[in-house]
Tab-separated table of C-alpha atoms in Angstrom:
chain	number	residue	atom	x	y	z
L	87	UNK	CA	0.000	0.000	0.000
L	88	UNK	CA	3.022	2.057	0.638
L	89	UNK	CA	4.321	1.447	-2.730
L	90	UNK	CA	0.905	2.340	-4.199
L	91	UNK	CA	1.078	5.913	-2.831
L	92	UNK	CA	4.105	6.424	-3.953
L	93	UNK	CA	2.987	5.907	-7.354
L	94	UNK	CA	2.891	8.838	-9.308
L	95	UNK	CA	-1.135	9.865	-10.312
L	96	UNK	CA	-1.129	9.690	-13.891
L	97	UNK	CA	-3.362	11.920	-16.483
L	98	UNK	CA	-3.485	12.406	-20.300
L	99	UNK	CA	-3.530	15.770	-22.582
L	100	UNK	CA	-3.047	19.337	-21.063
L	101	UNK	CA	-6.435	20.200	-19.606
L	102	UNK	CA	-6.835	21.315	-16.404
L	103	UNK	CA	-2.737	21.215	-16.498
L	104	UNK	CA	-2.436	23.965	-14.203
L	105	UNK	CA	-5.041	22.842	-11.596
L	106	UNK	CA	-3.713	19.275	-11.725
L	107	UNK	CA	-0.419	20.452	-10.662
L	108	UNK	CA	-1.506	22.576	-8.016
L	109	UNK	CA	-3.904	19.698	-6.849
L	110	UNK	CA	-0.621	17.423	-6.330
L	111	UNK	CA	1.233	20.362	-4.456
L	112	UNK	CA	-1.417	20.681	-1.720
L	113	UNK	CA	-1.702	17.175	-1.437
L	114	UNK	CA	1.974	15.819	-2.107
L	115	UNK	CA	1.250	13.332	-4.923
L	116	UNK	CA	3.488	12.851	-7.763
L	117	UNK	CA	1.379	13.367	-10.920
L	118	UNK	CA	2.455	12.076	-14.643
L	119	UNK	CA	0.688	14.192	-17.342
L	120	UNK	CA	1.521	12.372	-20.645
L	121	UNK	CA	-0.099	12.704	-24.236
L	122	UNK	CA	0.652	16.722	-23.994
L	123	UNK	CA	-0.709	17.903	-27.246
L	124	UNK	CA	0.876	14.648	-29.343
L	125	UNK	CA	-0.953	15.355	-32.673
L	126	UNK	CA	0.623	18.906	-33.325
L	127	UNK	CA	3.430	18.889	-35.692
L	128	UNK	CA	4.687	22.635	-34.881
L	129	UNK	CA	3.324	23.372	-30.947
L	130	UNK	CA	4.291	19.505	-29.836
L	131	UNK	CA	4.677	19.360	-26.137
L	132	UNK	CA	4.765	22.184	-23.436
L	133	UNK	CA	3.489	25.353	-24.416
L	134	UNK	CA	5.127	28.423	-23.213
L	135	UNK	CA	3.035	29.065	-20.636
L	136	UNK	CA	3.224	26.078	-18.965
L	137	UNK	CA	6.821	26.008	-19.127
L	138	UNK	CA	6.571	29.254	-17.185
L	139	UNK	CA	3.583	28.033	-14.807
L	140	UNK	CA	6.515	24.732	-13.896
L	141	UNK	CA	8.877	27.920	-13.459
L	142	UNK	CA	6.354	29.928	-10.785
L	143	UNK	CA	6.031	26.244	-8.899
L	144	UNK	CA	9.897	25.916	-8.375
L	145	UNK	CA	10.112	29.567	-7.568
L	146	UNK	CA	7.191	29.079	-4.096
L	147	UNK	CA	8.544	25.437	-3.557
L	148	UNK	CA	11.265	23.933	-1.985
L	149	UNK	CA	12.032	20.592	-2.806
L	150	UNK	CA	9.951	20.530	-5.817
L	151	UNK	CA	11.445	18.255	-9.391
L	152	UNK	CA	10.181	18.271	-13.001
L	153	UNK	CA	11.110	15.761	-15.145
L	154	UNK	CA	10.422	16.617	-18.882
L	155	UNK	CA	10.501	14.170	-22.061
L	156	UNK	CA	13.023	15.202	-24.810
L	157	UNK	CA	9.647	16.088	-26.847
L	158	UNK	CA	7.974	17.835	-23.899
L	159	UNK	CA	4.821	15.807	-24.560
L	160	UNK	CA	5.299	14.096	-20.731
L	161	UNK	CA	5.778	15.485	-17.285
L	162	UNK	CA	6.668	14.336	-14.191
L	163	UNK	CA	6.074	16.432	-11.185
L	164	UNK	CA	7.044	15.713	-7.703
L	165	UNK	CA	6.017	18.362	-5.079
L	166	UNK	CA	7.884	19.821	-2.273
L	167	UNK	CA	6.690	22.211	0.312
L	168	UNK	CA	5.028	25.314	-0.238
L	169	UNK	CA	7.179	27.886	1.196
L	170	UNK	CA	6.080	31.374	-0.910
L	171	UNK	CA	8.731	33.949	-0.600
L	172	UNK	CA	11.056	32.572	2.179
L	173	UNK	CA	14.639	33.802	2.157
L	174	UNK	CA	16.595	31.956	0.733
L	175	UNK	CA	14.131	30.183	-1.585
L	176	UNK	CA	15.012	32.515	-4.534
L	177	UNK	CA	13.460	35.791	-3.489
L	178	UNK	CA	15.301	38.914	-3.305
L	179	UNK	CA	14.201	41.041	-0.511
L	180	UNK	CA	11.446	39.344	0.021
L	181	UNK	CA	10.099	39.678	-3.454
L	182	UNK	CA	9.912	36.955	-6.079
L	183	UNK	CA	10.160	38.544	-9.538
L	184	UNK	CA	9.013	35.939	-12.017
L	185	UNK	CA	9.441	37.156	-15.622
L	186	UNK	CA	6.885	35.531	-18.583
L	187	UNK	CA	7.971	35.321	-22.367
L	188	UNK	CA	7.051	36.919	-25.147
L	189	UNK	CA	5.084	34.037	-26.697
L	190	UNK	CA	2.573	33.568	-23.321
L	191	UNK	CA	-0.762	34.030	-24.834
L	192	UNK	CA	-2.653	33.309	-21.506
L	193	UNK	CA	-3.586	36.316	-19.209
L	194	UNK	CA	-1.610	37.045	-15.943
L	195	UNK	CA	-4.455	35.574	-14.482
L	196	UNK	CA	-3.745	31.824	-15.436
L	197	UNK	CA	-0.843	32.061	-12.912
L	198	UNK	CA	-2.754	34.418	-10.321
L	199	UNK	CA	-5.458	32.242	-9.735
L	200	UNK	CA	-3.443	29.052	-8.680
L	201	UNK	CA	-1.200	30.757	-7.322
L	202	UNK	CA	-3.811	32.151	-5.206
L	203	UNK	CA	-5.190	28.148	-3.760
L	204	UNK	CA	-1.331	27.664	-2.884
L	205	UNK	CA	-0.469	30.552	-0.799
L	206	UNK	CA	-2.591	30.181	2.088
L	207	UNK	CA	-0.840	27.032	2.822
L	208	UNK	CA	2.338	28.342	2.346
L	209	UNK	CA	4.880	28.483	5.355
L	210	UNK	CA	6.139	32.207	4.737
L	211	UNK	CA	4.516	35.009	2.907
L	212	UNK	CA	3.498	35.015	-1.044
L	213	UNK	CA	5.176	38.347	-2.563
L	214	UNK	CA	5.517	37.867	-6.546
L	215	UNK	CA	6.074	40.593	-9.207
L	216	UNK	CA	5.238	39.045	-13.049
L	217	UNK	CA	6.893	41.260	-15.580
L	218	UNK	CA	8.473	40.924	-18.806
L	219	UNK	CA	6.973	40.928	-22.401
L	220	UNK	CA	4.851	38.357	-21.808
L	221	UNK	CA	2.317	40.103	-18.630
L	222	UNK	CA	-1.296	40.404	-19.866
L	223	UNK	CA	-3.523	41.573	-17.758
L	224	UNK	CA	-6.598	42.147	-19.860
L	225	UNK	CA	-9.089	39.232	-20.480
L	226	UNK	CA	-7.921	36.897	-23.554
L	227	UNK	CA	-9.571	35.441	-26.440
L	228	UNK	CA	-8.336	32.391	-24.701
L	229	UNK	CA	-11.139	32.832	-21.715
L	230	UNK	CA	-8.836	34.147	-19.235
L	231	UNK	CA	-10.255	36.846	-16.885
L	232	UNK	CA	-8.419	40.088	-16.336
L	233	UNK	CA	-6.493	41.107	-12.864
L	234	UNK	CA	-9.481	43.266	-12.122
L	235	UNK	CA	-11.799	40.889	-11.966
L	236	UNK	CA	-9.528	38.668	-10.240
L	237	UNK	CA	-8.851	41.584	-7.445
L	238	UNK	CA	-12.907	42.255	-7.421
L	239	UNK	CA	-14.980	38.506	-7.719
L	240	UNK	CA	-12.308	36.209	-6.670
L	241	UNK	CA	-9.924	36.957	-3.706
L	242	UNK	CA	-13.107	38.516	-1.904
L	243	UNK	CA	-14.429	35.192	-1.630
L	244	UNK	CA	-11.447	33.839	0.562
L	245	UNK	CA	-13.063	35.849	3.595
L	246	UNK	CA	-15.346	33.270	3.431
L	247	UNK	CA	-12.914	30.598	4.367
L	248	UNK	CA	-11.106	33.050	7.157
L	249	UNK	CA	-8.415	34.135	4.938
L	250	UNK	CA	-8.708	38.093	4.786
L	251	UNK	CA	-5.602	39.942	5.973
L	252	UNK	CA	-2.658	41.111	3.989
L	253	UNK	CA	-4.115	40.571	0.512
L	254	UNK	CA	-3.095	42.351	-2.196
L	255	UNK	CA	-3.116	42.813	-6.179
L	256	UNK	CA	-1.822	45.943	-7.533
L	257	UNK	CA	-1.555	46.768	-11.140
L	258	UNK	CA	1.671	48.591	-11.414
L	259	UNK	CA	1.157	48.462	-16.026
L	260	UNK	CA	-1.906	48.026	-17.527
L	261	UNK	CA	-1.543	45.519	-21.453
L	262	UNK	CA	-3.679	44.001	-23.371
L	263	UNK	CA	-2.704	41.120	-25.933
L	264	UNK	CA	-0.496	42.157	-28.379
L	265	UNK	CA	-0.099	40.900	-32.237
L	266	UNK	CA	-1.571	37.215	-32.421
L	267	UNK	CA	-2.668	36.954	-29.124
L	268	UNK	CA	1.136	37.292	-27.442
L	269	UNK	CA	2.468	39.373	-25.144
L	270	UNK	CA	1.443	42.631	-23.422
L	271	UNK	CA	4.587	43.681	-21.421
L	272	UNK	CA	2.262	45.093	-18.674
L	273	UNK	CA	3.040	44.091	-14.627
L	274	UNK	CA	1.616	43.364	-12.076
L	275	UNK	CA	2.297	42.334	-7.996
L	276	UNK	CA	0.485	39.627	-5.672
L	277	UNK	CA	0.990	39.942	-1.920
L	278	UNK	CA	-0.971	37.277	-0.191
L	279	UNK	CA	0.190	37.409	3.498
L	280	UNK	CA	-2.417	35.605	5.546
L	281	UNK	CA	-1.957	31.849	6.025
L	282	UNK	CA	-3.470	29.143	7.772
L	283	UNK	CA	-3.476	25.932	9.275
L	284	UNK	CA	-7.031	24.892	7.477
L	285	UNK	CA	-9.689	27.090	5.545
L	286	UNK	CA	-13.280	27.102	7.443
L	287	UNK	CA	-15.808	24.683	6.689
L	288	UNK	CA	-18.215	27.117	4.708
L	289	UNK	CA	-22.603	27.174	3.737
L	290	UNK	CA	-23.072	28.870	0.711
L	291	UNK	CA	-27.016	28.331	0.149
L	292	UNK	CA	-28.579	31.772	-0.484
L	293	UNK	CA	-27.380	33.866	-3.287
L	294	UNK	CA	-29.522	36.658	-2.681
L	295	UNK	CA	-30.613	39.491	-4.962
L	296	UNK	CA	-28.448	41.741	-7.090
L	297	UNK	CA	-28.044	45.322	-5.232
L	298	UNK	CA	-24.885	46.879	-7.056
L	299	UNK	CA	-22.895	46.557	-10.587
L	300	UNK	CA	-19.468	47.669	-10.201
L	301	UNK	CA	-16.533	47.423	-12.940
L	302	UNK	CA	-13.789	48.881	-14.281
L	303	UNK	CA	-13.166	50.081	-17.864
L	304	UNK	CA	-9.518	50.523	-18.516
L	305	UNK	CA	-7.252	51.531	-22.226
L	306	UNK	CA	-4.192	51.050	-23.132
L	307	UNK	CA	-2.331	53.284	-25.452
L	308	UNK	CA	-5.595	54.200	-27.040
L	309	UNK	CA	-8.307	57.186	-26.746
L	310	UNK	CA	-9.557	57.330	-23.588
L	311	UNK	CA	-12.588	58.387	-25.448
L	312	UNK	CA	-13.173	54.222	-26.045
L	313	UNK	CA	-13.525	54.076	-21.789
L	314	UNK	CA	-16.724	56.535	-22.246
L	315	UNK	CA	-18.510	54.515	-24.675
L	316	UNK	CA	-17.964	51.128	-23.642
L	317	UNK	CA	-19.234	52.546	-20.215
L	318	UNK	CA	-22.660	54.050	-22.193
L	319	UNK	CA	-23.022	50.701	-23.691
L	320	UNK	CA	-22.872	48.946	-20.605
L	321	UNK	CA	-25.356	51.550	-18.349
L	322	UNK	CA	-27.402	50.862	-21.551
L	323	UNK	CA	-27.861	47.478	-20.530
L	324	UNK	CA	-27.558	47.367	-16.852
L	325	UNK	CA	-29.505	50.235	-15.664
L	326	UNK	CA	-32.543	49.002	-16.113
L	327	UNK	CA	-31.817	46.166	-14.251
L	328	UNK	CA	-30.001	47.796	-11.070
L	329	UNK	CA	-29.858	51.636	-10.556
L	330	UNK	CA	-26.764	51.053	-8.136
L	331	UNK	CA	-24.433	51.000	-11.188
L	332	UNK	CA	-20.796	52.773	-11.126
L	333	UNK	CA	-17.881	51.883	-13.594
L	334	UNK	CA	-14.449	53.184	-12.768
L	335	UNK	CA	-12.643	54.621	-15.854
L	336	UNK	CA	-8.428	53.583	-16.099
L	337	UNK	CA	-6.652	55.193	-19.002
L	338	UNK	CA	-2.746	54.192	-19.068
L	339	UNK	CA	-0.080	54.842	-21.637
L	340	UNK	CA	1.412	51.556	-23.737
L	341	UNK	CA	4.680	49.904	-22.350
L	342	UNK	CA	7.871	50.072	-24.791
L	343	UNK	CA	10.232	46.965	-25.214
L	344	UNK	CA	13.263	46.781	-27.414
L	345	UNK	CA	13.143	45.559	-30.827
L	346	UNK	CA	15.548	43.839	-32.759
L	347	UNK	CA	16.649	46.199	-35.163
L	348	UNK	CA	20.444	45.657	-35.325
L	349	UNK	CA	20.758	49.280	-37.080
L	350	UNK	CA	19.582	51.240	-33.779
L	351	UNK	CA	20.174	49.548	-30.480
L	352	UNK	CA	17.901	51.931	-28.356
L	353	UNK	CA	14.809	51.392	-30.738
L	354	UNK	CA	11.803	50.537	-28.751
L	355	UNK	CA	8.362	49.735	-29.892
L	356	UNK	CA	4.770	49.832	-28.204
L	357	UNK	CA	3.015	46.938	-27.744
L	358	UNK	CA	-0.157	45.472	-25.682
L	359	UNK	CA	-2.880	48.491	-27.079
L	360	UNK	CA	-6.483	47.977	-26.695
L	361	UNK	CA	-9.324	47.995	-24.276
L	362	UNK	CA	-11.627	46.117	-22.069
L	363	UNK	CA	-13.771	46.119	-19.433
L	364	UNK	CA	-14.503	43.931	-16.444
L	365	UNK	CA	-17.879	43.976	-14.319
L	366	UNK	CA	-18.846	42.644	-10.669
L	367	UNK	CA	-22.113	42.287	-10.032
L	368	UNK	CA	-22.817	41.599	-6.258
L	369	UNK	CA	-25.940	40.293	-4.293
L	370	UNK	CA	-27.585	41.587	-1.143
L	371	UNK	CA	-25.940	37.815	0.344
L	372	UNK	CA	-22.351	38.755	-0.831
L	373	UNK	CA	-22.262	36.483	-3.874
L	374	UNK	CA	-20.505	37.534	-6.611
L	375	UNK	CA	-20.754	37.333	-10.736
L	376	UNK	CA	-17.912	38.829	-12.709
L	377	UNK	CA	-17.999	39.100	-16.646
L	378	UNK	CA	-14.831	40.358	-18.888
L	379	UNK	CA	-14.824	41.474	-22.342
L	380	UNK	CA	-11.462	42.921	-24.646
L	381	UNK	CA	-10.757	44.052	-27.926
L	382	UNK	CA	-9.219	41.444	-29.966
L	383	UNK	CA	-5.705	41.954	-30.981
L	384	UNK	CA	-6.634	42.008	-34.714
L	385	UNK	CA	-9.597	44.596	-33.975
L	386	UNK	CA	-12.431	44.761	-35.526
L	387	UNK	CA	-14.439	45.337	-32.375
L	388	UNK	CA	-15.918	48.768	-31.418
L	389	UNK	CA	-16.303	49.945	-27.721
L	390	UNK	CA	-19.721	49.679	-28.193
L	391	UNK	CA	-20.000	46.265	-28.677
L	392	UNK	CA	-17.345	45.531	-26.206
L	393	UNK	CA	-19.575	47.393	-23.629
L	394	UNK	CA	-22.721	45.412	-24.546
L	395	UNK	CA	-21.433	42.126	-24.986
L	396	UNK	CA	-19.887	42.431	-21.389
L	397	UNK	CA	-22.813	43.434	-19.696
L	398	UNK	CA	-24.987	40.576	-21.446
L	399	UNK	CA	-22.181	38.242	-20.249
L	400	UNK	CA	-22.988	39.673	-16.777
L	401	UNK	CA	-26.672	39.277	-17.365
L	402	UNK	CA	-25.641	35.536	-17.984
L	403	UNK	CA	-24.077	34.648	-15.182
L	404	UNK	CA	-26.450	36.035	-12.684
L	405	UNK	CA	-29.104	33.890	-14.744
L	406	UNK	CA	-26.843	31.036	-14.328
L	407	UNK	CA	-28.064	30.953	-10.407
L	408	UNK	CA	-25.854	29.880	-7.403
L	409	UNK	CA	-23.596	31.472	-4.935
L	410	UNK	CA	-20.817	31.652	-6.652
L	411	UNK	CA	-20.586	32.096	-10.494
L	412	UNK	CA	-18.988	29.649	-13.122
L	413	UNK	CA	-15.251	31.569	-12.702
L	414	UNK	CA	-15.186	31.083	-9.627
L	415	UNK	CA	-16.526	27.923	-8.869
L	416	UNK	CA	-13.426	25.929	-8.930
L	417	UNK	CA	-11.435	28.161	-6.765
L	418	UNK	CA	-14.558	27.859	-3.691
L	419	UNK	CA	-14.740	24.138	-4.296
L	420	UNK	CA	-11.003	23.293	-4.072
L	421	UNK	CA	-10.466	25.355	-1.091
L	422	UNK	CA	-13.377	23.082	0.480
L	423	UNK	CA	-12.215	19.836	-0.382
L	424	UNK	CA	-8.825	20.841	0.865
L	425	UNK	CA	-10.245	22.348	4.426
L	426	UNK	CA	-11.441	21.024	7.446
L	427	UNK	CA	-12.750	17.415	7.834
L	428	UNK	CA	-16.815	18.466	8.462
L	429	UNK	CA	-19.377	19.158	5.286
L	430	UNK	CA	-19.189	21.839	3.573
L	431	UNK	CA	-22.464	22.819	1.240
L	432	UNK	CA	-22.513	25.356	-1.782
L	433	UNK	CA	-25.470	25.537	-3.974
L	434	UNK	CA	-24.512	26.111	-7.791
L	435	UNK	CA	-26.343	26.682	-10.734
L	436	UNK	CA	-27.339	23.527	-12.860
L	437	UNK	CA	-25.292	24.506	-15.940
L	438	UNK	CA	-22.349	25.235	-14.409
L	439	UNK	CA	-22.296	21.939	-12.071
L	440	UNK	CA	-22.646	20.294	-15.777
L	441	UNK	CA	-19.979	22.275	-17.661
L	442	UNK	CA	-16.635	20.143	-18.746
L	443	UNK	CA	-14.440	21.841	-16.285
L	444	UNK	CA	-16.537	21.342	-13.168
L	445	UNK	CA	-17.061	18.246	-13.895
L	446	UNK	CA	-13.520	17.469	-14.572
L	447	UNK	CA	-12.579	18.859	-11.307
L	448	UNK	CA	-14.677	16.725	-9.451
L	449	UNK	CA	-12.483	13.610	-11.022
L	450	UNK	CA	-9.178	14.798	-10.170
L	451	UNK	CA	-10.070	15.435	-6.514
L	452	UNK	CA	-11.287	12.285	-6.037
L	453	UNK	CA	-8.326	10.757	-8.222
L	454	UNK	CA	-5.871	12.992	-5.417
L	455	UNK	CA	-7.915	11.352	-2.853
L	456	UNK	CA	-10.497	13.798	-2.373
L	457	UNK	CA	-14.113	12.658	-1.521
L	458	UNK	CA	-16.891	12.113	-3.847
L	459	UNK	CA	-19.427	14.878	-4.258
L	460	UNK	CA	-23.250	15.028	-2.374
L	461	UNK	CA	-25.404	16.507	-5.404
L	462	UNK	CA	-29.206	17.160	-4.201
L	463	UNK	CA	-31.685	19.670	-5.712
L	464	UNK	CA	-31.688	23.234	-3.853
L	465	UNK	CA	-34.949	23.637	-1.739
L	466	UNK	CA	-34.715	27.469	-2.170
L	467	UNK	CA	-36.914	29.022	-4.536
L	468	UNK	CA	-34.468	28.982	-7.171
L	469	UNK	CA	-35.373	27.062	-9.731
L	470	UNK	CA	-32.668	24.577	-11.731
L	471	UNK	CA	-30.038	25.066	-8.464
L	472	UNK	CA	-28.383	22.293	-6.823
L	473	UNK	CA	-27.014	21.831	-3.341
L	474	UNK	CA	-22.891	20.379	-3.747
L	475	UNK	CA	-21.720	18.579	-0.355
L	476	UNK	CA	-17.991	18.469	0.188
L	477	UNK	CA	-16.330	16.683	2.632
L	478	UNK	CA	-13.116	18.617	3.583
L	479	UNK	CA	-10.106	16.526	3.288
L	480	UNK	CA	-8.051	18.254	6.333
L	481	UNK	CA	-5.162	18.625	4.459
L	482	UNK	CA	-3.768	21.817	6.142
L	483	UNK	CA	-0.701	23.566	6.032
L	484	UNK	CA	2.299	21.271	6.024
L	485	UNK	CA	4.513	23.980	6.473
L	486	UNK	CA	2.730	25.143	9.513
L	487	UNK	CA	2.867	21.765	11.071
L	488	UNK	CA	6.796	21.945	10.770
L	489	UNK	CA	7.000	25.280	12.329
């Protein structure tokens, strides 16, 4: 049985790749992802940012090793123990400054989010500073959110759990995606300074009523004039729903990076223009439904659409029911599973306990040992909810025990 356990978990293709490996750090199973994109003659193997994700979990670990195939199509990950930004575990005054390339064409928040589930079991402090031409930090045509929405619908919810104090994500240079999807060059800090020994065993059965609309409409290197009417779009929509409506406008300048023109060493160029705009929608119960929207890196999208289209997004979620909407569904239900040893209950929406990636989740927990999942119809008034029962698996804070 001993043997057994040892065993590294194994899994196929590169969904969920991120979440997999974080699974396996708070638990301390070896995982073997093979089959990594195998049918691609030109993008065989790793992509670049998963190669950088690896990166972040060597930088917060101690102990951590990552074996690669020569083709990059399998993985082996062993975990070590979470220690954040220790001294002596690569930070520099206490700082971690982890630096994405120029062909990363996920959002900032691919990283953030994980990163996020690891450092409240981390033995020291989480202080990290992404930079480098590959920081985007506006939602992506790959379905990443953007850092605001991150900051406004998804480390609120860790109050619920007990984890409040010394949380942070600042902005320090706005970017959106640059030419085919790559790159934005913007930057952006994560303190998370509040650990504990287990999260709180958490009811989440009332999601309440709507009572405010709050978002934030940022540019970058364009006319702030594009802020104005993607807000007017969005008011368009929303005010008839909620009068309690206020969208922050963020204008910021493009960031430069060097090119490679041999004949002029000092030329730089802009890069990561566009615009976007994130909305929070929050309930008279404290439940929250976020919604992104960005201009495409090719264009062809006006503000007014972007304004629209975001605020319909928003309508859809809130339609969606539960206590928690579908982006942040797998964050809550992790932290759960990974908590205390007592029930925890959550009620979700119907189609987002059914979607591919909740449902996905549910497997690797129990394949990392995780219990199965209580599924009973809500007996609220909302119609098409369902009640999820976790059973916390009392992992805790290794790092705290050794302390």
């Amino acid at each position: 049985m001993a043997d057994e356990s040892r065993k590294p978990l194994r899994f196929t293709t590169q969904k969920s790749f991120a979440h997999r490996l974080v699974l396996s750090t708070l638990t301390g199973r070896a995982v073997n992802i093979s089959q990594i994109r195998p049918a691609s003659s030109t993008n065989l193997g790793l992509a670049p940012h998963e190669i950088s994700f690896l990166r972040l979990l060597e930088a917060v670990t101690n102990g951590s090793n990552i074996e690669i195939s020569y083709t990059g199509s399998t993985i082996v990950y062993r975990p070590g123990l979470i220690t954040g930004s220790a001294a002596g575990t690569g930070s520099s005054g206490g700082v971690i400054r982890h630096e994405l390339p120029a062909g990363c064409t996920r959002g900032v928040s691919y990283f953030l989010i994980p990163l996020c589930l690891l450092a409240p079991f981390s033995k020291a402090p989480v202080n990290i500073l992404f930079t480098g031409p590959g920081v985007i930090t506006s939602a992506t045509q790959t379905g990443d959110m953007s850092v605001d929405s991150v900051r406004t619908a998804i480390l609120p919810l860790y109050a619920q759990f007990g984890i409040s104090n010394n949380i942070e994500l600042r902005i320090l240079r706005r970017s959106n995606a640059g030419r085919g999807g790559s790159g934005g060059a913007g930057e952006v800090q994560l303190v998370f300074g509040h650990q504990v020994r287990l999260p709180k065993t958490i009811h989440l059965l009332n999601p309440g009523r709507v009572k405010s609309i709050r978002g934030v409409a940022y540019c970058t290197g364009v006319s702030a004039s594009n802020n104005a009417r993607m807000i007017e779009a969005a008011r368009g929509v929303l005010n008839p729903m909620t009068a309690d409506t206020y969208i922050f406008s963020d204008v910021s300048s493009a960031p430069f990076i060097p090119t490679a023109d041999k004949s002029n060493a000092n030329a730089k160029k802009k890069i990561g223009l566009g615009f976007g705009l994130s909305l929070v929608a929050e309930s008279s119960t404290g439940s929250l439904y976020s919604a992104d929207m960005a201009s495409p890196p090719e264009g062809g999208e006006t503000p007014e659409d972007i304004g629209t289209q975001c605020a319909y997004q928003l309508l859809e979620a809130v339609s969606n029911g539960g206590a928690v909407s579908f982006a942040a569904a797998p964050t809550v239900l992790t932290l759960m599973a990974m908590g205390s040893e007592d029930v925890g209950r959550l009620q979700l929406g119907r189609e987002v306990l059914g979607t591919e990636e909740i449902v996905g989740l549910a497997r690797d927990l129990r394949s990392f040992g995780a219990s199965g999942w209580g599924v009973r119809d809500a007996d609220t008034d909302s119609e098409g909810d369902v009640i999820v029962s976790v059973v916390g698996r009392g992992v805790g804070n290794v790092g705290r025990k050794i302390a």
